[in-house]
mmCIF file of N, CA and C in Angstrom:
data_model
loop_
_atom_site.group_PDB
_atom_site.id
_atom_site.type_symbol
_atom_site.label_atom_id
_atom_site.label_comp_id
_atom_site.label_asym_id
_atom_site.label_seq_id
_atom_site.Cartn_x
_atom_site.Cartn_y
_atom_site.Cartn_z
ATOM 1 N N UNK A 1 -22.107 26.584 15.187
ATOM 2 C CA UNK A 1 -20.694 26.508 15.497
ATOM 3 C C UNK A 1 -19.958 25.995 14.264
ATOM 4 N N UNK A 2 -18.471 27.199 13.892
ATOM 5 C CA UNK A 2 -18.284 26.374 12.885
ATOM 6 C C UNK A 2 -17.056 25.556 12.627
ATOM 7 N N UNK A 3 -16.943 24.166 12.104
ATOM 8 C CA UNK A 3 -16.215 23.354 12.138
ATOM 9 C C UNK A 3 -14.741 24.074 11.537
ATOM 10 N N UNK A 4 -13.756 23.821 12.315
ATOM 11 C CA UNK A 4 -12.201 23.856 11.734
ATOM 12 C C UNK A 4 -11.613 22.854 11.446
ATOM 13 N N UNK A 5 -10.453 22.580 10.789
ATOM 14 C CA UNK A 5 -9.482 21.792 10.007
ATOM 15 C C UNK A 5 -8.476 22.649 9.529
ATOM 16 N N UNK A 6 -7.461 21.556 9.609
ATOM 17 C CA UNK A 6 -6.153 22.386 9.003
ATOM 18 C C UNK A 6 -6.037 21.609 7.976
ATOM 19 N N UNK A 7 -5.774 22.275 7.014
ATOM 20 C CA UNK A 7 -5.081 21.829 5.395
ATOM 21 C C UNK A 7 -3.861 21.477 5.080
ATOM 22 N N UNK A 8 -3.480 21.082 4.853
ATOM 23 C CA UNK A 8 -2.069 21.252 4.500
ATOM 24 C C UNK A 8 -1.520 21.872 3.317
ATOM 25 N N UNK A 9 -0.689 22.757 3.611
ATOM 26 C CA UNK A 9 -0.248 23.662 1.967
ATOM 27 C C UNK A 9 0.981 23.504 1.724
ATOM 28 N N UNK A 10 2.064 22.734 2.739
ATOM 29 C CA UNK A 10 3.521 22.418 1.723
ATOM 30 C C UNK A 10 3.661 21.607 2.865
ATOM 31 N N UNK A 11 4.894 20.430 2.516
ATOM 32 C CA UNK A 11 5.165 19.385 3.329
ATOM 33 C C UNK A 11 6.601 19.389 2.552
ATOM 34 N N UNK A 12 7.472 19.070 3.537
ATOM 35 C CA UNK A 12 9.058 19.233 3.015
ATOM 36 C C UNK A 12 10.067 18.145 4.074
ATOM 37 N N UNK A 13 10.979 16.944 3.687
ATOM 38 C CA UNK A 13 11.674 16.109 4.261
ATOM 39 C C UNK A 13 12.923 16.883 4.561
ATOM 40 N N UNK A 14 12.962 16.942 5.610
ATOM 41 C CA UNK A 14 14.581 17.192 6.448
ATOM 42 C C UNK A 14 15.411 16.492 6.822
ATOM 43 N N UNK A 15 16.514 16.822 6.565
ATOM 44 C CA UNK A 15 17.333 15.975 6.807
ATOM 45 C C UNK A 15 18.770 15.983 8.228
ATOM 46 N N UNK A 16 18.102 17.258 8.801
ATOM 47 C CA UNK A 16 18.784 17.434 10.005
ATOM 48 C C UNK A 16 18.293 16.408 11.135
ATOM 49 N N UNK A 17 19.003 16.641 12.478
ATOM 50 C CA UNK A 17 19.075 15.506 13.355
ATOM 51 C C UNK A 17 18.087 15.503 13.886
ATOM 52 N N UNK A 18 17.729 14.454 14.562
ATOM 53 C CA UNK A 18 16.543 14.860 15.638
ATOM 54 C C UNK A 18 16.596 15.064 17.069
ATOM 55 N N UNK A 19 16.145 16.172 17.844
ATOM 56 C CA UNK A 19 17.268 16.458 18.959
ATOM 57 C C UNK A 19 17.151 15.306 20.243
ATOM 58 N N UNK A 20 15.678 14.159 19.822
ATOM 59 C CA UNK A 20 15.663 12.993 20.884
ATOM 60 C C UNK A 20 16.278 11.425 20.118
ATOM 61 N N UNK A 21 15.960 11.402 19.193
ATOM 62 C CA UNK A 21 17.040 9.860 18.722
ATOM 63 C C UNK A 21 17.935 10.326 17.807
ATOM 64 N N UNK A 22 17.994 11.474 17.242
ATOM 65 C CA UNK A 22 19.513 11.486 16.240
ATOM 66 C C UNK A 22 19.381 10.978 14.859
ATOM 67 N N UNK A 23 17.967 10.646 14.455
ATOM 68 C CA UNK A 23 17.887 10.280 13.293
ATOM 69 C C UNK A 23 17.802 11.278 12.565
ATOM 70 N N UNK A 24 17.759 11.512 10.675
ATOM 71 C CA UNK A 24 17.817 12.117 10.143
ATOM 72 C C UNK A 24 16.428 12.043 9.484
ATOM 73 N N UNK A 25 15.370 11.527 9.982
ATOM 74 C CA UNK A 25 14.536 11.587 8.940
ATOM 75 C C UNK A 25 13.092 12.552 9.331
ATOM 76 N N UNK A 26 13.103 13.747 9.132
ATOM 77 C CA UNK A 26 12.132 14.592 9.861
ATOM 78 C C UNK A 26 11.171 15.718 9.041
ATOM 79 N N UNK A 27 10.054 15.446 9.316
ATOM 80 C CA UNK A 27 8.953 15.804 8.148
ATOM 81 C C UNK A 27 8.267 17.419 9.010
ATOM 82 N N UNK A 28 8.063 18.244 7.902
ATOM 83 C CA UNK A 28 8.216 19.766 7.850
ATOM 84 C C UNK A 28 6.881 20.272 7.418
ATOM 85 N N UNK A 29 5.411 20.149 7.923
ATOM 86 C CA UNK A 29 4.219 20.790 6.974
ATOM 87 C C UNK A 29 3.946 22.091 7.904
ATOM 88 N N UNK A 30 3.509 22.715 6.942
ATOM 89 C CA UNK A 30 2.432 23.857 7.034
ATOM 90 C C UNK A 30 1.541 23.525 6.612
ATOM 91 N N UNK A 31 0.473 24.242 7.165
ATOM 92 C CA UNK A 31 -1.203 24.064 7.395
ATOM 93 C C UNK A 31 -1.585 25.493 7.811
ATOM 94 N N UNK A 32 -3.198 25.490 6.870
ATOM 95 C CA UNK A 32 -3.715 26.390 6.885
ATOM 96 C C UNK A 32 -5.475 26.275 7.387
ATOM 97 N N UNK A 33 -6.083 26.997 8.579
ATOM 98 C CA UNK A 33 -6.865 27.119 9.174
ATOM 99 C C UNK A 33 -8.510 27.196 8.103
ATOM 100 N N UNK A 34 -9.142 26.356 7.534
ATOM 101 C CA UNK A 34 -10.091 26.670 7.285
ATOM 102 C C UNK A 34 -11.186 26.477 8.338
ATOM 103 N N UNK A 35 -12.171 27.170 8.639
ATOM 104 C CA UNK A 35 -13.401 27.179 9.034
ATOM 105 C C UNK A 35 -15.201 26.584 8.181
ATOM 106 N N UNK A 36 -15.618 25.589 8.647
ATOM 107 C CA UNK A 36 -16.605 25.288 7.577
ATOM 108 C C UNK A 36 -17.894 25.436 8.714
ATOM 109 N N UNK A 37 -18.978 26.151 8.042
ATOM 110 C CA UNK A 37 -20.620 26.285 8.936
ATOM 111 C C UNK A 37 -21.597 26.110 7.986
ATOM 112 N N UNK A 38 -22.807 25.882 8.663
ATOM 113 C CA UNK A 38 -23.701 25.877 8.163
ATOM 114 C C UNK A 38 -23.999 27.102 7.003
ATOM 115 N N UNK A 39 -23.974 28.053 7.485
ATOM 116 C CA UNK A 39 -23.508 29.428 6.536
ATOM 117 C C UNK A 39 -22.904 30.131 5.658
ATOM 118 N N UNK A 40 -21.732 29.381 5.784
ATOM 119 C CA UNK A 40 -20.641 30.054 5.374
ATOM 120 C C UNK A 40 -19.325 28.876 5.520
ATOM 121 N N UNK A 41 -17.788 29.065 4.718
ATOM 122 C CA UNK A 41 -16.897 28.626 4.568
ATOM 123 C C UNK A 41 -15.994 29.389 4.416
ATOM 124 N N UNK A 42 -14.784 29.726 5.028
ATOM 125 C CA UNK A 42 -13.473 30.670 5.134
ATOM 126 C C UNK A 42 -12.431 29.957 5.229
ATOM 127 N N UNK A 43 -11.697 30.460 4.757
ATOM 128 C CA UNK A 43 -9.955 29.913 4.683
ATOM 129 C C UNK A 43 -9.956 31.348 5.747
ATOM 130 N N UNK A 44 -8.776 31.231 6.396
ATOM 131 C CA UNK A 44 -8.352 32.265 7.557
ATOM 132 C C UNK A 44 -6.652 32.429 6.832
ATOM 133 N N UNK A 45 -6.412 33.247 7.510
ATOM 134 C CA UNK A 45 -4.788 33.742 7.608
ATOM 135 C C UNK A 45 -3.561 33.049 8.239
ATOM 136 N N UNK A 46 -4.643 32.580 8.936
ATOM 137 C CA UNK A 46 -3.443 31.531 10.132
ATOM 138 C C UNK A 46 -2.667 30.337 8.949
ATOM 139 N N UNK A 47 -1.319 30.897 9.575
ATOM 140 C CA UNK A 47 -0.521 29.211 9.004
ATOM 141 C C UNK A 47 0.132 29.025 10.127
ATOM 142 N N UNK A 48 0.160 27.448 10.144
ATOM 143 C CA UNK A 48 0.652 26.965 11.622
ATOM 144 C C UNK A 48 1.644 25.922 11.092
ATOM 145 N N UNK A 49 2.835 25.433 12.027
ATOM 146 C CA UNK A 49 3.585 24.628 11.471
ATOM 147 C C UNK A 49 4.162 23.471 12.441
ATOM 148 N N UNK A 50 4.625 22.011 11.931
ATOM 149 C CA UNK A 50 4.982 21.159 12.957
ATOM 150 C C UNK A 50 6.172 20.274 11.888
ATOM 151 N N UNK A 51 6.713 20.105 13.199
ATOM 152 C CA UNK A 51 8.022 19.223 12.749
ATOM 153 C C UNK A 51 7.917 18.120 13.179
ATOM 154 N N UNK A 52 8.017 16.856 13.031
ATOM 155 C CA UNK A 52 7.370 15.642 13.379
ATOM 156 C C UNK A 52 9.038 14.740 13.258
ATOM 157 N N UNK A 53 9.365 13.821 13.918
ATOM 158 C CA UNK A 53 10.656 12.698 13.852
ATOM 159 C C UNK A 53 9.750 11.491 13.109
ATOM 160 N N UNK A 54 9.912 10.935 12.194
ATOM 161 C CA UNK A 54 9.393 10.293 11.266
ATOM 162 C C UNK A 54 9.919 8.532 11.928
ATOM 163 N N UNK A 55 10.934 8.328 12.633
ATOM 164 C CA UNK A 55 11.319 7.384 13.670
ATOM 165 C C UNK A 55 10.968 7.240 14.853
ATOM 166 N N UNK A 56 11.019 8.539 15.881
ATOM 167 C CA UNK A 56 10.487 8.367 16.929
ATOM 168 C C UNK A 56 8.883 8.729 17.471
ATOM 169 N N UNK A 57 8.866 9.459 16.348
ATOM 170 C CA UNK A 57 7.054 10.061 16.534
ATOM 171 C C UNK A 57 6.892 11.360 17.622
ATOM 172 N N UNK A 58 8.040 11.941 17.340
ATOM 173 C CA UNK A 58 7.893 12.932 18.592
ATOM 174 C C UNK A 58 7.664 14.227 17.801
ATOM 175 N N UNK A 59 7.334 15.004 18.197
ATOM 176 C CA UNK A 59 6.930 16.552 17.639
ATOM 177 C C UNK A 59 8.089 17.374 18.515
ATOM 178 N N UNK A 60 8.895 18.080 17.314
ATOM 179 C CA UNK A 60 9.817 18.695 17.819
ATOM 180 C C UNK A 60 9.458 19.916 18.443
ATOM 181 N N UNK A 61 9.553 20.147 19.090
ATOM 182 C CA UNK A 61 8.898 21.929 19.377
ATOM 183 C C UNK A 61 10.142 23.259 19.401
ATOM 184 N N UNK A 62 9.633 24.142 19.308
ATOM 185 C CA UNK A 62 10.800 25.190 18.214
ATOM 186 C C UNK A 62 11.562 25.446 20.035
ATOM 187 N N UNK A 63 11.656 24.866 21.073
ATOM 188 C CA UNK A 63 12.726 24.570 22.611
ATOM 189 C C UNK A 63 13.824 24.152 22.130
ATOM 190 N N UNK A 64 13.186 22.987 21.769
ATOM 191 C CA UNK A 64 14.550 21.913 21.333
ATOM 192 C C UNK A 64 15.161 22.057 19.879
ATOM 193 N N UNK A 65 14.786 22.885 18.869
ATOM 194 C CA UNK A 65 15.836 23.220 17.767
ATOM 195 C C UNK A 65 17.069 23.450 17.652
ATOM 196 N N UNK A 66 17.343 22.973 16.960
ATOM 197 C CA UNK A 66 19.053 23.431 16.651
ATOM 198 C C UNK A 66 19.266 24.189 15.741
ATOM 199 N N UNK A 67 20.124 24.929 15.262
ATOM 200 C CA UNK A 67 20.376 25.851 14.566
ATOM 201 C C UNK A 67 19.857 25.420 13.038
ATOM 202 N N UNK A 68 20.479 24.018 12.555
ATOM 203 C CA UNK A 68 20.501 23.842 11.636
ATOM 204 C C UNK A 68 18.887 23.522 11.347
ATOM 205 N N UNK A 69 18.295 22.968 12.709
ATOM 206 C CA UNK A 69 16.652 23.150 12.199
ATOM 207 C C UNK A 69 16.056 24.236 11.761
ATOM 208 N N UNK A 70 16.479 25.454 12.522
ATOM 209 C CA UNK A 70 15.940 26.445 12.507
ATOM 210 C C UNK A 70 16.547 27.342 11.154
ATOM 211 N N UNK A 71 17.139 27.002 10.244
ATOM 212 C CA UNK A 71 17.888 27.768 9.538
ATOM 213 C C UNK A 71 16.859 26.982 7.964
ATOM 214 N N UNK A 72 16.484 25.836 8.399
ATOM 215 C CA UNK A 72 15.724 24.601 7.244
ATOM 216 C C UNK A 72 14.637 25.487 7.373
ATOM 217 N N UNK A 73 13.852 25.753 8.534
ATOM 218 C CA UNK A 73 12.850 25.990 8.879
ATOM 219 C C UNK A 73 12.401 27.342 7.986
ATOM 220 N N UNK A 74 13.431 28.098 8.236
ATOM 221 C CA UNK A 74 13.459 29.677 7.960
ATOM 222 C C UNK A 74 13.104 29.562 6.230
ATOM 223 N N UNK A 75 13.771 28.545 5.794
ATOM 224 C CA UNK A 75 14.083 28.544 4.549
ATOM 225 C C UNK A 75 12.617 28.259 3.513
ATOM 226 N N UNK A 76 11.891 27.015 4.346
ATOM 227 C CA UNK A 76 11.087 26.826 4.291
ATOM 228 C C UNK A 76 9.353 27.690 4.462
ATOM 229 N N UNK A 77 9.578 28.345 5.206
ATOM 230 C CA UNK A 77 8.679 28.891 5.894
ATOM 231 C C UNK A 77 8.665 30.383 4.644
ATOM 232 N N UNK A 78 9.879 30.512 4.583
ATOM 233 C CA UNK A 78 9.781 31.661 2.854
ATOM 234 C C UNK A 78 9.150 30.894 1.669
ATOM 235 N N UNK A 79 9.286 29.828 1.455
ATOM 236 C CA UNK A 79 9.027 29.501 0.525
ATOM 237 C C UNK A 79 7.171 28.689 0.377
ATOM 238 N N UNK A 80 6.740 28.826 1.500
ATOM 239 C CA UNK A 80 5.489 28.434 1.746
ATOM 240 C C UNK A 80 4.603 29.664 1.412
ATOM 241 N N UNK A 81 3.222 29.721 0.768
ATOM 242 C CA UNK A 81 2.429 30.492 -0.293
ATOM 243 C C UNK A 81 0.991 30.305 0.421
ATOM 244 N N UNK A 82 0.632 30.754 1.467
ATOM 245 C CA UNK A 82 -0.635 30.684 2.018
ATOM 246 C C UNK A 82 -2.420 30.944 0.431
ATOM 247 N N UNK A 83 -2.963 29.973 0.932
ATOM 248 C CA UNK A 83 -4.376 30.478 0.279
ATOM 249 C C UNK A 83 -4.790 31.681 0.170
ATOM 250 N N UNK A 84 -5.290 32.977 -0.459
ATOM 251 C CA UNK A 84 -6.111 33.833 0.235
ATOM 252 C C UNK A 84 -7.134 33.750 0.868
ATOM 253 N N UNK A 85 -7.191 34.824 2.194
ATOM 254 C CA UNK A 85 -8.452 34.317 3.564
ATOM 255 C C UNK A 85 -9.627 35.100 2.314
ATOM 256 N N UNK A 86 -10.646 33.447 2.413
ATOM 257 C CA UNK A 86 -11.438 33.941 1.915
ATOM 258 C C UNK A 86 -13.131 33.850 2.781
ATOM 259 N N UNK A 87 -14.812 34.379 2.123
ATOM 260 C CA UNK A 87 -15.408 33.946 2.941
ATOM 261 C C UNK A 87 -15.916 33.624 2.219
ATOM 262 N N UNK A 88 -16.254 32.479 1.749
ATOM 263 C CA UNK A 88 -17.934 31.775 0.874
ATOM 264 C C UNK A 88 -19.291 31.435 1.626
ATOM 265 N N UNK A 89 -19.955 31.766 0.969
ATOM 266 C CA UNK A 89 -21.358 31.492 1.762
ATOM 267 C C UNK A 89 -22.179 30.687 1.157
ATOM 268 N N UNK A 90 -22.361 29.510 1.746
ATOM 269 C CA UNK A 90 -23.266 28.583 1.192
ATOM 270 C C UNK A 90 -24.798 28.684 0.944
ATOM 271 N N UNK A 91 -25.407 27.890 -0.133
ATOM 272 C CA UNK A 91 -26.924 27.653 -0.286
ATOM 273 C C UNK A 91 -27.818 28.028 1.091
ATOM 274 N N UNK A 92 -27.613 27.552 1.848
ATOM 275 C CA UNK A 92 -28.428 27.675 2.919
ATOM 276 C C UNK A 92 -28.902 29.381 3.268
ATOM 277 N N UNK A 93 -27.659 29.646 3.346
ATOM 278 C CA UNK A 93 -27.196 31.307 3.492
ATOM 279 C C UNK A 93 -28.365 32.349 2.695
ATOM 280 N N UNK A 94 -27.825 31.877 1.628
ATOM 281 C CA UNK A 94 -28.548 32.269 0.192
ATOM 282 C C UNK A 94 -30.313 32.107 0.378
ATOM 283 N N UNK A 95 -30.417 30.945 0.395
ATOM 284 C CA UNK A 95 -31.983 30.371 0.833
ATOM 285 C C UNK A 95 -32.728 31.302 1.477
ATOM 286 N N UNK A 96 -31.801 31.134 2.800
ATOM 287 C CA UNK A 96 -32.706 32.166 3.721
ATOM 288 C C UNK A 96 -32.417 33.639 4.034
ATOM 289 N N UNK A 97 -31.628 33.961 3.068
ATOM 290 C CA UNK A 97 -31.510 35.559 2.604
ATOM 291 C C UNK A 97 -32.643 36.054 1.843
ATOM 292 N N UNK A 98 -32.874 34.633 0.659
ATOM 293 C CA UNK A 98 -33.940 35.268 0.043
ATOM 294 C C UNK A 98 -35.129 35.004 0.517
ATOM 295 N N UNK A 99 -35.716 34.443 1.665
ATOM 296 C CA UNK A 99 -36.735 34.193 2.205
ATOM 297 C C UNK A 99 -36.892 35.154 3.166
ATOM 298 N N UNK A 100 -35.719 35.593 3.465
ATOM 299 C CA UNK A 100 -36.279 37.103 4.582
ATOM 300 C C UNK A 100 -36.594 38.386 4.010
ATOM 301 N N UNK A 101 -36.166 38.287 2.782
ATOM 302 C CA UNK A 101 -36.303 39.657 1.450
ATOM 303 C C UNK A 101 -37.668 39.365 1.323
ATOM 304 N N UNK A 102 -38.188 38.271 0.546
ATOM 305 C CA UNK A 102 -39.583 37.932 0.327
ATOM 306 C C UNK A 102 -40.512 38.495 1.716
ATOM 307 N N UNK A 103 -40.224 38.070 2.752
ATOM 308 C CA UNK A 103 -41.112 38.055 3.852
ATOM 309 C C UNK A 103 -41.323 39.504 3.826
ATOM 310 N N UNK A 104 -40.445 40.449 4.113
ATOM 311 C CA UNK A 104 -40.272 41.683 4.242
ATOM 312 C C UNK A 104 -40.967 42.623 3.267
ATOM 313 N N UNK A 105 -40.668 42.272 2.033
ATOM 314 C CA UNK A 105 -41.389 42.606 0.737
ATOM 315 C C UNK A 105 -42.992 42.411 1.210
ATOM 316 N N UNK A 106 -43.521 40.688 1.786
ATOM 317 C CA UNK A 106 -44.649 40.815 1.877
ATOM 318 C C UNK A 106 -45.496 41.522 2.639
ATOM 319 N N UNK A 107 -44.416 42.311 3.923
ATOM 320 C CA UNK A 107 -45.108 43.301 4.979
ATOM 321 C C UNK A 107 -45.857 44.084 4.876
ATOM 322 N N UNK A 108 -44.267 44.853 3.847
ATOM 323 C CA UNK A 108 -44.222 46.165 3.382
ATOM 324 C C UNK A 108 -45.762 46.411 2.057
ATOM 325 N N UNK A 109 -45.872 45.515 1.236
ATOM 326 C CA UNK A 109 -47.034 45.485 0.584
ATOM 327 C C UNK A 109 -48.200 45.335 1.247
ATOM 328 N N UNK A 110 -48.572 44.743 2.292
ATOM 329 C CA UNK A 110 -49.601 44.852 2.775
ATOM 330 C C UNK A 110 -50.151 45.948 3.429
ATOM 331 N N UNK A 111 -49.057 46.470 4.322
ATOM 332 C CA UNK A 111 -49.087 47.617 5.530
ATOM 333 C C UNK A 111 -49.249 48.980 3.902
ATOM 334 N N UNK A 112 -49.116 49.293 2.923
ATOM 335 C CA UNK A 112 -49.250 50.050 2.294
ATOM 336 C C UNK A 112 -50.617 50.072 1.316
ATOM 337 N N UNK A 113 -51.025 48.463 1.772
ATOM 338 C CA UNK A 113 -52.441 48.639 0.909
ATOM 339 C C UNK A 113 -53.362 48.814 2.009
#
């Protein structure tokens, strides 16, 4: 099973209201989905995003936006540059790739002598 985490790839301070206390101080990241396994390691395509009230601790959800959030947002969300989805495959991978080549190799030589 393989482990996920989100990354973070841009983080940006807003300065619009917040639609539960009215403060101005409200934090803007994108995050990007990597996957890590025994096997293998991928960055994915997915970017996901959260707006957080830096006073009240509440997570705004795109219900309660206001225009002017949503116009920051827009602005933002252009200007964010995802990783390319990639797949790496770790040692392990490798290891026992080449241990099933070997094995196979040793079949095939025998069954022909």
């Amino acid at each position: 099973m393989a482990n996920e985490k989100l990354v973070v790839i841009k983080e940006a301070d807003l300065t619009n209201n917040c639609p539960e206390c009215f403060n101005q101080d409200l934090k803007l990241s994108f995050s990007q989905k990597h996957k890590q396994g025994k096997l293998f390691n991928s960055i994915t395509n997915e970017v996901s995003s959260k707006i957080v009230c830096n006073k009240c601790g509440t997570n705004i959800y795109p219900v309660s936006w206001t225009e002017d959030i949503e116009r920051s947002f827009e602005y933002y969300q252009k200007m964010v540059i995802p990783h390319r989805s990639t797949v790496t495959f770790t040692s392990l991978f490798w290891i026992l790739s080449l241990v099933a080549i070997a094995v196979v190799a040793a079949v095939v030589t025998f069954l022909l002598q």
